[in-house]
Amino acid sequence: TRSSLLSLMVTATLIHMTVATTIILQSRVGSTRYRGKMLADICGMTLLERVLRRLEFAMNGVPQVLALPYTPENDPLETIALHRGWRIHRGSEPDVLKRYADTIRKFRIERFIRATGDNPFTDIDCVRHVIASLDHDIVCSATGYPEGSSVEGAHSSALLESDAEATDPYDREHVMPYLYKHSELFPSRIIPCPWKNADLFSVTVDTAEDMERARRIFMSLGENPQTPDIL
């Protein structure tokens, strides 16, 4: 009947919603290697806008979640992201694991992709492959990609367990290492890069020289350059 069909459609929608994957982007103004880089200009947009835009491409235009430190110097990053429709969580600066865990609790995220603010050339297919892997795997990462173009992800329940158990400062600063150290508890899959020797290259933005390279790439290849063309 029509009512039964409608009920099935609603149920299917709810199931899809419960297994949806959300990108959590971590960023801050106070980079130790290149302070203020998130607000630096790259061909008419800040670095943060470039990163947000790239991740939106990967998620079919849907804004995601930005996890920022509490400190007031990061307020401009919040303003930029809100303007694009992103949701915001503000948390600890040094304890990024807790920042992620609190973000997950706040927005009731079931699965997440971890992305970082210094990567305007995140590989879109890599994001989608990791998301697909999380249908079957608790943790997923990628290998062999250019530095700054891959992502990693996990089921939120695993991350929340990490937050409860991890005590090593390195684990708390870098979010995912506790999961990898305890693979007997959190089985993972590794997505291989399809391009040979791609990991010899870097597309991250850690220095002023990296920023100039990013500008050259955008000027040469347009608004949404793909990894093979960048290589």
Coordinates of N, CA and C in Angstrom, one line a residue:
T1 N 0.8 -1.2 0.0 CA 0.0 0.0 0.0 C 0.9 1.2 0.0
R2 N 0.2 2.4 -0.3 CA 1.0 3.6 -0.3 C 1.6 4.0 1.0
S3 N 0.8 3.7 2.1 CA 1.3 4.0 3.5 C 2.5 3.1 3.8
S4 N 2.4 1.8 3.4 CA 3.5 0.9 3.7 C 4.8 1.3 2.9
L5 N 4.6 1.8 1.7 CA 5.7 2.2 0.9 C 6.4 3.5 1.5
L6 N 5.5 4.4 2.0 CA 6.0 5.6 2.6 C 6.8 5.2 3.9
S7 N 6.3 4.3 4.6 CA 7.0 3.8 5.9 C 8.3 3.3 5.5
L8 N 8.4 2.4 4.5 CA 9.7 1.9 4.1 C 10.7 3.0 3.6
M9 N 10.2 4.0 2.9 CA 11.0 5.1 2.5 C 11.6 5.8 3.7
V10 N 10.7 6.1 4.7 CA 11.1 6.8 5.9 C 12.2 6.0 6.6
T11 N 11.9 4.7 6.8 CA 12.9 3.8 7.4 C 14.2 3.8 6.7
A12 N 14.2 3.7 5.4 CA 15.5 3.7 4.6 C 16.2 5.0 4.8
T13 N 15.5 6.1 4.9 CA 16.1 7.4 5.1 C 16.8 7.5 6.5
L14 N 16.1 7.0 7.5 CA 16.6 7.0 8.8 C 17.8 6.1 8.9
I15 N 17.8 5.0 8.3 CA 19.0 4.1 8.3 C 20.2 4.8 7.6
H16 N 19.9 5.4 6.5 CA 21.0 6.2 5.8 C 21.6 7.3 6.7
M17 N 20.7 7.9 7.4 CA 21.1 9.0 8.3 C 22.0 8.5 9.4
T18 N 21.7 7.3 10.0 CA 22.4 6.8 11.1 C 23.8 6.3 10.7
V19 N 24.0 6.0 9.4 CA 25.4 5.6 9.0 C 26.1 6.6 8.2
A20 N 25.6 7.8 8.1 CA 26.2 8.9 7.3 C 27.6 9.2 7.9
T21 N 28.5 9.6 7.1 CA 29.9 9.9 7.5 C 30.1 11.4 7.4
T22 N 30.7 12.0 8.4 CA 30.9 13.5 8.4 C 32.4 13.8 8.4
I23 N 32.8 14.7 7.6 CA 34.1 15.2 7.7 C 34.3 16.1 8.9
I24 N 35.3 15.9 9.7 CA 35.6 16.8 10.8 C 37.0 17.4 10.4
L25 N 37.0 18.7 10.1 CA 38.2 19.4 9.7 C 38.8 20.1 11.0
Q26 N 40.0 19.8 11.3 CA 40.7 20.5 12.4 C 41.6 21.6 11.8
S27 N 41.5 22.7 12.4 CA 42.3 23.9 11.9 C 42.6 24.8 13.1
R28 N 43.6 25.7 12.9 CA 43.8 26.8 13.9 C 44.7 27.8 13.2
V29 N 44.7 29.0 13.8 CA 45.5 30.1 13.2 C 47.0 29.9 13.7
G30 N 47.2 29.4 14.9 CA 48.5 29.4 15.5 C 49.4 28.2 15.1
S31 N 49.6 28.0 13.8 CA 50.6 27.0 13.3 C 52.0 27.3 13.8
T32 N 52.7 26.3 14.3 CA 54.1 26.6 14.8 C 55.0 26.9 13.6
R33 N 54.8 26.2 12.5 CA 55.7 26.4 11.3 C 55.4 27.6 10.4
Y34 N 54.1 28.0 10.4 CA 53.7 29.0 9.5 C 52.5 29.7 10.1
R35 N 52.7 30.6 11.0 CA 51.6 31.2 11.8 C 50.8 32.1 10.9
G36 N 49.5 31.9 11.0 CA 48.6 32.7 10.2 C 48.3 32.3 8.8
K37 N 48.8 31.1 8.5 CA 48.7 30.7 7.1 C 47.2 30.4 6.7
M38 N 46.4 30.1 7.6 CA 45.0 29.8 7.3 C 44.3 31.0 6.7
L39 N 44.8 32.2 7.0 CA 44.1 33.4 6.5 C 44.9 34.0 5.3
A40 N 46.0 33.4 4.9 CA 46.8 33.8 3.8 C 46.0 33.6 2.5
D41 N 46.2 34.5 1.5 CA 45.5 34.5 0.3 C 46.1 33.5 -0.7
I42 N 45.2 32.7 -1.3 CA 45.6 31.9 -2.5 C 44.6 32.2 -3.6
C43 N 45.1 33.0 -4.5 CA 44.3 33.3 -5.7 C 42.9 33.8 -5.4
G44 N 42.8 34.7 -4.4 CA 41.5 35.3 -4.1 C 40.7 34.7 -3.0
M45 N 41.2 33.6 -2.4 CA 40.6 33.0 -1.3 C 41.6 32.7 -0.2
T46 N 41.2 32.7 1.0 CA 42.1 32.3 2.1 C 42.4 30.8 2.0
L47 N 43.5 30.3 2.6 CA 43.8 28.9 2.6 C 42.6 28.1 3.2
L48 N 42.0 28.6 4.3 CA 40.9 27.9 4.9 C 39.7 27.8 3.9
E49 N 39.4 28.8 3.2 CA 38.3 28.7 2.2 C 38.6 27.7 1.1
R50 N 39.9 27.6 0.7 CA 40.3 26.6 -0.3 C 40.1 25.2 0.2
V51 N 40.4 25.0 1.5 CA 40.3 23.7 2.1 C 38.8 23.3 2.3
L52 N 38.0 24.3 2.8 CA 36.6 24.0 2.9 C 36.0 23.7 1.6
R53 N 36.3 24.4 0.6 CA 35.7 24.2 -0.8 C 36.1 22.9 -1.3
R54 N 37.4 22.5 -1.1 CA 37.8 21.2 -1.6 C 37.0 20.0 -1.0
L55 N 36.8 20.1 0.3 CA 36.1 19.1 1.0 C 34.6 19.1 0.7
E56 N 34.1 20.3 0.4 CA 32.7 20.3 -0.1 C 32.6 19.6 -1.5
F57 N 33.5 19.8 -2.3 CA 33.5 19.1 -3.6 C 33.5 17.6 -3.3
A58 N 34.2 17.1 -2.4 CA 34.3 15.7 -2.1 C 32.9 15.2 -1.5
M59 N 32.2 16.1 -0.9 CA 30.9 15.7 -0.3 C 29.7 16.2 -1.1
N60 N 29.9 16.3 -2.4 CA 28.8 16.8 -3.2 C 28.2 18.1 -2.8
G61 N 29.1 19.0 -2.4 CA 28.6 20.4 -2.1 C 28.1 20.6 -0.7
V62 N 28.1 19.5 0.1 CA 27.5 19.7 1.5 C 28.5 20.1 2.5
P63 N 28.3 21.3 3.2 CA 29.2 21.7 4.2 C 29.3 20.7 5.4
Q64 N 30.5 20.6 6.0 CA 30.7 19.6 7.0 C 30.9 20.3 8.4
V65 N 31.9 19.9 9.2 CA 32.1 20.4 10.6 C 33.6 20.8 10.7
L66 N 33.7 22.0 11.3 CA 35.0 22.6 11.6 C 35.3 22.6 13.1
A67 N 36.4 21.9 13.5 CA 36.7 21.8 14.9 C 37.9 22.8 15.2
L68 N 37.6 23.8 15.9 CA 38.6 24.9 16.2 C 39.0 24.9 17.7
P69 N 40.1 25.5 18.0 CA 40.4 25.8 19.4 C 39.6 26.9 20.0
Y70 N 39.4 27.0 21.3 CA 38.7 28.0 21.9 C 39.2 29.4 21.7
T71 N 40.5 29.6 21.5 CA 41.2 30.8 21.6 C 40.7 31.9 20.6
P72 N 40.5 33.1 21.0 CA 39.9 34.2 20.2 C 40.6 34.4 18.9
E73 N 41.9 34.1 18.7 CA 42.6 34.3 17.5 C 42.0 33.4 16.4
N74 N 41.2 32.4 16.7 CA 40.6 31.5 15.7 C 39.2 32.0 15.3
D75 N 38.7 33.1 15.9 CA 37.4 33.6 15.6 C 37.2 33.9 14.1
P76 N 38.2 34.4 13.4 CA 38.0 34.7 11.9 C 37.8 33.4 11.1
L77 N 38.4 32.3 11.6 CA 38.2 31.0 10.9 C 36.7 30.5 11.1
E78 N 36.2 30.7 12.3 CA 34.8 30.4 12.5 C 33.9 31.2 11.6
T79 N 34.2 32.5 11.5 CA 33.3 33.4 10.7 C 33.3 32.9 9.2
I80 N 34.5 32.6 8.7 CA 34.6 32.1 7.3 C 33.8 30.8 7.1
A81 N 33.9 29.9 8.0 CA 33.2 28.6 7.9 C 31.7 28.7 8.0
L82 N 31.3 29.6 9.0 CA 29.9 29.8 9.1 C 29.2 30.4 7.9
H83 N 30.0 31.3 7.2 CA 29.5 31.9 6.0 C 29.3 30.9 4.9
R84 N 30.0 29.8 5.0 CA 29.8 28.7 4.0 C 28.8 27.6 4.4
G85 N 28.3 27.8 5.6 CA 27.3 26.8 6.1 C 27.8 25.7 6.9
W86 N 29.1 25.8 7.3 CA 29.7 24.7 8.1 C 29.3 24.8 9.6
R87 N 29.1 23.7 10.2 CA 28.9 23.6 11.7 C 30.2 23.8 12.4
I88 N 30.2 24.3 13.6 CA 31.4 24.6 14.3 C 31.4 24.0 15.7
H89 N 32.6 23.5 16.1 CA 32.8 23.2 17.5 C 34.1 23.8 17.9
R90 N 34.1 24.4 19.1 CA 35.3 25.0 19.7 C 35.8 24.2 20.9
G91 N 37.1 23.8 20.9 CA 37.5 22.9 22.0 C 39.0 23.2 22.3
S92 N 39.6 22.2 22.9 CA 41.0 22.3 23.4 C 41.9 22.5 22.2
E93 N 43.0 23.3 22.3 CA 44.0 23.4 21.3 C 45.0 22.3 21.3
P94 N 45.6 22.0 22.4 CA 46.6 20.9 22.4 C 46.0 19.5 22.4
D95 N 44.8 19.3 23.0 CA 44.2 18.0 23.1 C 43.2 17.9 21.9
V96 N 43.8 17.6 20.7 CA 42.9 17.5 19.5 C 42.0 16.3 19.6
L97 N 42.5 15.2 20.2 CA 41.6 14.0 20.4 C 40.3 14.4 21.1
K98 N 40.5 15.1 22.2 CA 39.3 15.5 23.0 C 38.4 16.5 22.1
R99 N 39.1 17.3 21.3 CA 38.3 18.2 20.5 C 37.4 17.4 19.5
Y100 N 38.0 16.4 18.9 CA 37.2 15.5 18.0 C 36.1 14.8 18.8
A101 N 36.5 14.2 19.9 CA 35.5 13.4 20.7 C 34.3 14.3 21.1
D102 N 34.6 15.5 21.5 CA 33.5 16.5 21.9 C 32.7 16.9 20.7
T103 N 33.3 17.0 19.5 CA 32.6 17.3 18.3 C 31.7 16.2 18.0
I104 N 32.1 15.0 18.1 CA 31.3 13.8 17.8 C 30.1 13.8 18.7
R105 N 30.3 14.0 20.0 CA 29.2 14.0 21.0 C 28.2 15.1 20.6
K106 N 28.7 16.3 20.3 CA 27.9 17.5 20.1 C 26.9 17.3 18.9
F107 N 27.5 16.7 17.8 CA 26.7 16.6 16.6 C 26.2 15.2 16.4
R108 N 26.4 14.3 17.4 CA 26.0 12.9 17.3 C 26.4 12.2 16.0
I109 N 27.7 12.4 15.7 CA 28.3 11.8 14.5 C 28.6 10.3 14.6
E110 N 28.1 9.5 13.6 CA 28.3 8.1 13.7 C 29.7 7.6 13.2
R111 N 30.1 8.2 12.1 CA 31.4 7.9 11.5 C 32.0 9.3 11.0
F112 N 33.3 9.3 11.0 CA 33.9 10.6 10.7 C 35.2 10.4 9.8
I113 N 35.4 11.4 9.0 CA 36.7 11.5 8.3 C 37.5 12.6 8.9
R114 N 38.7 12.4 9.2 CA 39.6 13.4 9.8 C 40.4 14.1 8.6
A115 N 40.2 15.4 8.6 CA 40.9 16.2 7.6 C 41.6 17.4 8.3
T116 N 42.7 17.9 7.7 CA 43.4 19.0 8.4 C 43.5 20.2 7.5
G117 N 43.6 21.4 8.2 CA 43.5 22.7 7.5 C 44.6 23.1 6.6
D118 N 45.7 22.4 6.6 CA 46.8 22.8 5.7 C 46.8 22.0 4.4
N119 N 45.7 21.4 4.0 CA 45.6 20.6 2.8 C 44.6 21.0 1.8
P120 N 44.9 22.0 0.9 CA 43.9 22.4 0.0 C 43.7 21.5 -1.2
F121 N 44.6 20.4 -1.3 CA 44.5 19.5 -2.4 C 44.2 18.1 -2.0
T122 N 43.3 18.0 -1.0 CA 42.9 16.6 -0.6 C 42.3 15.9 -1.8
D123 N 42.7 14.6 -1.9 CA 42.2 13.9 -3.1 C 40.7 13.5 -2.9
I124 N 39.9 13.9 -3.8 CA 38.5 13.7 -3.6 C 38.1 12.2 -3.6
D125 N 38.7 11.5 -4.5 CA 38.4 10.0 -4.6 C 38.9 9.3 -3.3
C126 N 40.0 9.8 -2.8 CA 40.5 9.2 -1.5 C 39.4 9.4 -0.4
V127 N 38.9 10.5 -0.3 CA 37.8 10.8 0.7 C 36.7 9.8 0.5
R128 N 36.2 9.6 -0.8 CA 35.1 8.8 -1.0 C 35.4 7.3 -0.8
H129 N 36.7 6.9 -1.1 CA 37.1 5.5 -0.9 C 37.1 5.2 0.6
V130 N 37.6 6.1 1.4 CA 37.6 5.9 2.9 C 36.2 5.9 3.4
I131 N 35.3 6.7 3.0 CA 33.9 6.7 3.4 C 33.3 5.4 3.1
A132 N 33.5 4.9 1.9 CA 33.0 3.6 1.5 C 33.5 2.4 2.3
S133 N 34.8 2.5 2.7 CA 35.4 1.5 3.5 C 34.7 1.4 4.9
L134 N 34.3 2.5 5.4 CA 33.7 2.5 6.8 C 32.4 1.8 6.8
D135 N 31.8 1.4 5.7 CA 30.6 0.6 5.7 C 31.0 -0.8 6.2
H136 N 32.3 -1.2 6.1 CA 32.7 -2.5 6.5 C 33.8 -2.5 7.6
D137 N 34.6 -1.5 7.7 CA 35.7 -1.4 8.6 C 35.6 -0.4 9.7
I138 N 36.2 -0.6 10.8 CA 36.1 0.3 11.9 C 37.0 1.5 11.7
V139 N 38.2 1.3 11.1 CA 39.2 2.3 10.9 C 39.6 2.2 9.5
C140 N 39.9 3.3 8.8 CA 40.4 3.3 7.5 C 41.4 4.4 7.3
S141 N 42.5 4.2 6.6 CA 43.5 5.2 6.2 C 43.9 4.9 4.8
A142 N 44.8 5.8 4.3 CA 45.3 5.6 2.9 C 46.8 5.7 2.9
T143 N 47.4 5.1 1.9 CA 48.9 5.1 1.9 C 49.3 5.3 0.4
G144 N 50.5 5.9 0.3 CA 51.1 6.1 -1.0 C 50.7 7.4 -1.7
Y145 N 49.8 8.2 -1.1 CA 49.4 9.4 -1.7 C 50.4 10.6 -1.4
P146 N 50.4 11.6 -2.3 CA 51.2 12.8 -1.9 C 50.9 13.3 -0.5
E147 N 52.0 13.7 0.2 CA 51.7 14.3 1.5 C 50.7 15.4 1.4
G148 N 49.7 15.3 2.3 CA 48.7 16.4 2.3 C 47.5 16.1 1.4
S149 N 47.4 14.9 0.8 CA 46.3 14.7 -0.1 C 45.4 13.6 0.4
S150 N 45.7 12.8 1.4 CA 44.9 11.7 1.9 C 44.2 12.1 3.2
V151 N 43.3 11.2 3.5 CA 42.5 11.4 4.8 C 42.4 10.0 5.5
E152 N 41.9 10.0 6.7 CA 41.7 8.8 7.5 C 40.3 8.9 8.2
G153 N 39.8 7.8 8.6 CA 38.5 7.9 9.2 C 38.2 6.7 10.1
A154 N 37.1 6.8 10.9 CA 36.8 5.7 11.8 C 35.4 5.8 12.2
H155 N 34.9 4.7 12.8 CA 33.6 4.8 13.5 C 33.8 5.6 14.8
S156 N 32.8 6.4 15.1 CA 32.9 7.3 16.2 C 33.1 6.6 17.6
S157 N 32.5 5.4 17.7 CA 32.6 4.7 18.9 C 34.0 4.3 19.2
A158 N 34.8 4.1 18.2 CA 36.2 3.8 18.4 C 37.0 5.0 18.9
L159 N 36.7 6.1 18.3 CA 37.3 7.4 18.7 C 37.0 7.8 20.1
L160 N 35.7 7.6 20.5 CA 35.3 7.9 21.9 C 36.0 7.0 22.9
E161 N 36.2 5.7 22.5 CA 37.0 4.8 23.4 C 38.5 5.3 23.5
S162 N 39.0 5.8 22.4 CA 40.4 6.3 22.4 C 40.4 7.5 23.4
D163 N 39.5 8.4 23.3 CA 39.4 9.5 24.2 C 39.4 9.1 25.6
A164 N 38.7 8.1 25.9 CA 38.6 7.6 27.3 C 39.9 6.9 27.8
E165 N 40.7 6.3 26.9 CA 41.8 5.5 27.3 C 43.2 6.1 27.0
A166 N 43.3 6.9 26.0 CA 44.6 7.4 25.6 C 45.2 8.4 26.6
T167 N 46.5 8.2 27.0 CA 47.2 9.1 27.9 C 48.4 9.7 27.3
D168 N 49.0 9.1 26.3 CA 50.2 9.6 25.6 C 49.9 10.9 25.0
P169 N 50.7 11.9 25.3 CA 50.4 13.2 24.6 C 50.4 13.2 23.1
Y170 N 51.3 12.3 22.5 CA 51.3 12.2 21.1 C 49.9 11.7 20.5
D171 N 49.4 10.7 21.2 CA 48.1 10.2 20.8 C 47.0 11.2 20.9
R172 N 47.1 12.1 21.9 CA 46.0 13.1 22.1 C 46.2 14.3 21.1
E173 N 47.4 14.5 20.7 CA 47.6 15.6 19.8 C 47.3 15.2 18.3
H174 N 47.5 14.0 18.0 CA 47.3 13.5 16.6 C 46.1 12.7 16.3
V175 N 45.2 12.5 17.3 CA 43.9 11.9 17.1 C 43.8 10.4 16.9
M176 N 44.5 10.0 15.8 CA 44.3 8.6 15.3 C 45.3 7.6 15.8
P177 N 46.5 7.9 16.3 CA 47.5 6.9 16.6 C 47.1 5.8 17.6
Y178 N 46.3 6.2 18.6 CA 45.8 5.2 19.6 C 45.1 4.1 18.9
L179 N 44.3 4.4 17.9 CA 43.5 3.4 17.1 C 44.5 2.4 16.4
Y180 N 45.5 3.0 15.8 CA 46.5 2.2 15.0 C 47.3 1.3 15.9
K181 N 47.7 1.9 17.1 CA 48.5 1.1 18.1 C 47.7 -0.1 18.6
H182 N 46.4 -0.1 18.6 CA 45.5 -1.1 19.1 C 44.7 -1.7 18.0
S183 N 45.4 -2.2 17.0 CA 44.7 -2.8 15.9 C 43.9 -4.0 16.2
E184 N 44.3 -4.7 17.3 CA 43.6 -5.9 17.7 C 42.1 -5.5 18.2
L185 N 42.0 -4.3 18.6 CA 40.7 -3.8 19.1 C 39.9 -3.1 18.0
F186 N 40.7 -2.4 17.1 CA 40.1 -1.6 16.0 C 40.7 -2.0 14.7
P187 N 40.2 -3.1 14.1 CA 40.7 -3.5 12.8 C 40.6 -2.4 11.8
S188 N 41.6 -2.3 10.9 CA 41.6 -1.2 10.0 C 41.9 -1.7 8.5
R189 N 41.5 -0.9 7.6 CA 41.8 -1.1 6.2 C 42.7 0.0 5.7
I190 N 43.6 -0.3 4.8 CA 44.5 0.8 4.2 C 44.2 0.9 2.7
I191 N 43.8 2.1 2.2 CA 43.5 2.3 0.8 C 44.8 2.7 0.1
P192 N 45.2 1.9 -0.9 CA 46.5 2.2 -1.6 C 46.2 3.3 -2.7
C193 N 47.2 4.1 -2.8 CA 47.2 5.2 -3.9 C 47.3 4.5 -5.3
P194 N 46.5 5.0 -6.2 CA 46.6 4.4 -7.6 C 47.7 4.9 -8.4
W195 N 48.5 5.9 -8.0 CA 49.6 6.5 -8.8 C 50.9 6.1 -8.2
K196 N 51.8 5.5 -9.0 CA 53.1 5.1 -8.6 C 54.0 6.2 -8.2
N197 N 54.6 6.1 -7.1 CA 55.6 7.1 -6.6 C 55.0 8.4 -6.2
A198 N 53.7 8.5 -6.1 CA 53.0 9.7 -5.7 C 53.5 10.2 -4.4
D199 N 53.9 9.3 -3.5 CA 54.3 9.7 -2.1 C 55.6 10.4 -2.1
L200 N 56.3 10.5 -3.3 CA 57.5 11.3 -3.3 C 57.2 12.8 -3.3
F201 N 56.0 13.2 -3.5 CA 55.6 14.6 -3.6 C 54.8 15.0 -2.4
S202 N 54.7 16.3 -2.3 CA 54.0 17.0 -1.2 C 53.1 18.1 -1.7
V203 N 51.9 18.1 -1.3 CA 51.0 19.2 -1.7 C 50.4 19.9 -0.4
T204 N 50.9 19.6 0.7 CA 50.5 20.3 2.0 C 51.1 21.7 2.0
V205 N 50.5 22.5 2.9 CA 51.0 23.9 3.1 C 51.6 24.1 4.5
D206 N 52.9 23.9 4.6 CA 53.5 24.1 5.9 C 54.4 25.3 6.0
T207 N 54.8 25.8 4.8 CA 55.8 26.8 4.8 C 55.4 27.9 3.7
A208 N 56.1 29.0 3.7 CA 55.8 30.0 2.7 C 56.1 29.5 1.3
E209 N 57.1 28.7 1.2 CA 57.4 28.1 -0.1 C 56.2 27.1 -0.6
D210 N 55.6 26.4 0.4 CA 54.5 25.6 0.0 C 53.3 26.4 -0.4
M211 N 53.1 27.6 0.2 CA 52.0 28.5 -0.2 C 52.2 29.0 -1.6
E212 N 53.4 29.3 -2.0 CA 53.7 29.7 -3.4 C 53.4 28.6 -4.3
R213 N 53.8 27.4 -4.0 CA 53.5 26.3 -4.9 C 52.0 26.1 -5.0
A214 N 51.2 26.2 -3.9 CA 49.8 26.1 -4.0 C 49.2 27.1 -4.9
R215 N 49.7 28.3 -4.8 CA 49.2 29.4 -5.7 C 49.5 29.1 -7.2
R216 N 50.7 28.5 -7.5 CA 51.0 28.1 -8.9 C 50.1 27.0 -9.4
I217 N 49.8 26.1 -8.5 CA 48.9 25.0 -8.9 C 47.5 25.5 -9.3
F218 N 47.0 26.4 -8.4 CA 45.6 26.9 -8.7 C 45.6 27.8 -10.0
M219 N 46.7 28.6 -10.1 CA 46.8 29.4 -11.3 C 46.9 28.6 -12.6
S220 N 47.6 27.5 -12.5 CA 47.8 26.6 -13.7 C 46.6 25.7 -14.0
L221 N 46.0 25.2 -13.0 CA 45.0 24.1 -13.2 C 43.6 24.4 -12.8
G222 N 43.3 25.6 -12.4 CA 41.9 26.0 -12.1 C 41.5 25.7 -10.7
E223 N 40.2 25.8 -10.4 CA 39.6 25.9 -9.1 C 39.6 24.5 -8.4
N224 N 39.6 23.4 -9.2 CA 39.4 22.1 -8.5 C 40.4 21.1 -9.2
P225 N 41.7 21.3 -9.1 CA 42.6 20.5 -9.7 C 42.7 19.1 -9.2
Q226 N 42.8 18.1 -10.1 CA 42.8 16.7 -9.6 C 44.2 16.2 -9.4
T227 N 44.4 15.2 -8.6 CA 45.7 14.7 -8.2 C 46.6 14.3 -9.4
P228 N 46.1 13.6 -10.4 CA 47.0 13.3 -11.5 C 47.6 14.5 -12.2
D229 N 46.7 15.5 -12.4 CA 47.2 16.7 -13.0 C 48.2 17.5 -12.2
I230 N 47.9 17.5 -10.9 CA 48.9 18.1 -9.9 C 50.2 17.4 -10.0
L231 N 50.2 16.1 -10.0 CA 51.5 15.4 -10.0 C 52.2 15.7 -11.3

